[in-house]
């Protein structure tokens, strides 16, 4: 008699969800907003994180035997064309995502070399991005063992440990009576006149550019759908999954808020670098305690954490794209694997795309601007995928109400429409906002900024539609 598969616990799923979402690289982006970060984090949690988790839990439970993730979910609702588009967007946004993530690693390494000014060098950042990513690709081609070890220790030593250190040091900084930077008066004329303290809980909105960071902050909460598919492995999914989600949301909210609070308390908002802001805070606080010699060590640990995170994703999303080869959605050329069973050609194409896009670091004067442009491009692609996912959930609940679901969004069809509809409205609004240059970054030409983000979205959404239009029957492998 087969052994019964052990059930997962509320704590396990909540920690898996939190680990998939929390990343130290987002702390400077949120810290740059001062107290307004509470608004952004709460907005992202309620309007995006919660709906995305609940919806993907239902879809994952309904199609757990079919696999394929978002490809299967959207395909069942809207057909193979849009299913392939959804999994493509999940893959390609991850490809673009590597650039700002590795840009953050480059800034950390600049402090390892005791040359913080290198964090503002596009040539240094671009070179680090290329070296690390190609090295990660070559390791991924060798199989999964090395990547698994780097990821495990990278999470513990490069994310959890530095995250706790920056939070504790930030609290000590305040306890010692140092000035809390986000409570200081804004510099004269920065907002068109004296606006009083920077400490406002809600954004000072004169245009959509004032909340452009919202799109990038929502991206920090993305990826929860990967682990929400485990909802049906709980003893009582309908009760326990919302509990695990609540716990994960609290953990994510506290870690992001406390970490961003520490960065914003130490570094004036106008001086926070999107790539080096975390290391700026480490340098200032450690110097205050006369242990500045630990700054390179913290930079090395954080960079190692980022490298571990990249190693964990180099292979994963591309394997999801490889699964579509079984349905004949991609040309056989892209479906080829090496002797280790790794999707060789897809990984090489990933690396070539990153090599091309890394040119932004070499040609743009401000590294923070390049970082944000790449983040904005990433978020538009990922939010487009979430639009398809939320729409698929609503349609499937209406057109296939009798589909067996181990977990259901509470409230029946009305509940699904409200929850998925809220997520749909949230991501649609963030998608629009992502096209507006942020008012607190020197983006140079707004037209160039919008052009780059729009071009990225048009090209990367158009490609799967073109591939689908050119799809041939012989692409589907023989079942035998």
C-alpha angles and dihedrals in degrees: 000000000000116000115250111250109247115249122243120241130236090246093051095053093042091053092046089053093047092048091052092053109035116088128162092220090075095059096084092048091054094037089057088067095058114204089349086078088079089062093047094047093047091046092049092047097049101034099037117010097049097044092044092051096047094045096046090047091058094044093044092052093046095052101027092123094053097051120194095113116215091003091064094041096054094037091056090054105036108012135260096298094064093035089058090045090054096051090043091055091048089053101041095046087056090053091054090042091065091069100062090038093053089042086061090050090052091054090052091050090052087065091047088059090047089240106112091171088071087071087072094049114103091197093055092044093047092048093050091049092053097044096047096043097048089046090051090049093051090049092048090054089060093062139267105292098082093043091051093054094047090048095049096050092037090059094049100039101027104039113017098040098045090042092056091044095053092048094049093044091048091054091047089050090057093042090056090061099253119155114272100227100207089056092056120102114271115253113270115274095006091122099029095280142349106330099171120232120002087230104107123140095211126051117264095236121198093144141353089270088072091066098034089117088067091080093052092046092051087053088060088063094048125110099055091121090071094071100027088080087076092070092102090059091069121098092240108015097181091058105025101046095060086049092052090047092052091051092047091048091052092049092047092046093049096045095045093042097045093044094047090045090056093051093046092047093056105035124051110245094241090054098049112114114212090221102034102027094106092051091045088059093046091050094049096045097043090049089052089057092044092245098107089136087078092064095089090049092053090047090052093049094049091046089050089052091053092048089051090050091051092048090054092054103037091083104024108069092037089056088057088056089048089058089065088064087075087064093045093247096134132042115268088245090068093045096061118119132194129238090280092056092250120143094249102178095045091051092049091049089049090054092047091052090050091049089054096045093046086072086084089072090053098047103037117083096215118055092200090056092050088048092052094044090054091045090050091049090050095049094050090055095046094045089052087056091050090051088058091046095050092045091049091052092053094046095047092049089053101039099034106031092152094057107125109253122182088199127028130193103248121254102046120250091334090053092051092048091050096045098041090038090055090050091046092053092045096052092042090054092047090049091056092045090052090069093061117087111240112255092220096057125073095236094165108211111028089200091057091048093050090043093054094047093044093046091051092051095046094047097044095044092043095053098067090046090052092047090049091049090052094045114134129203091238090063089076109088121237107262089222 
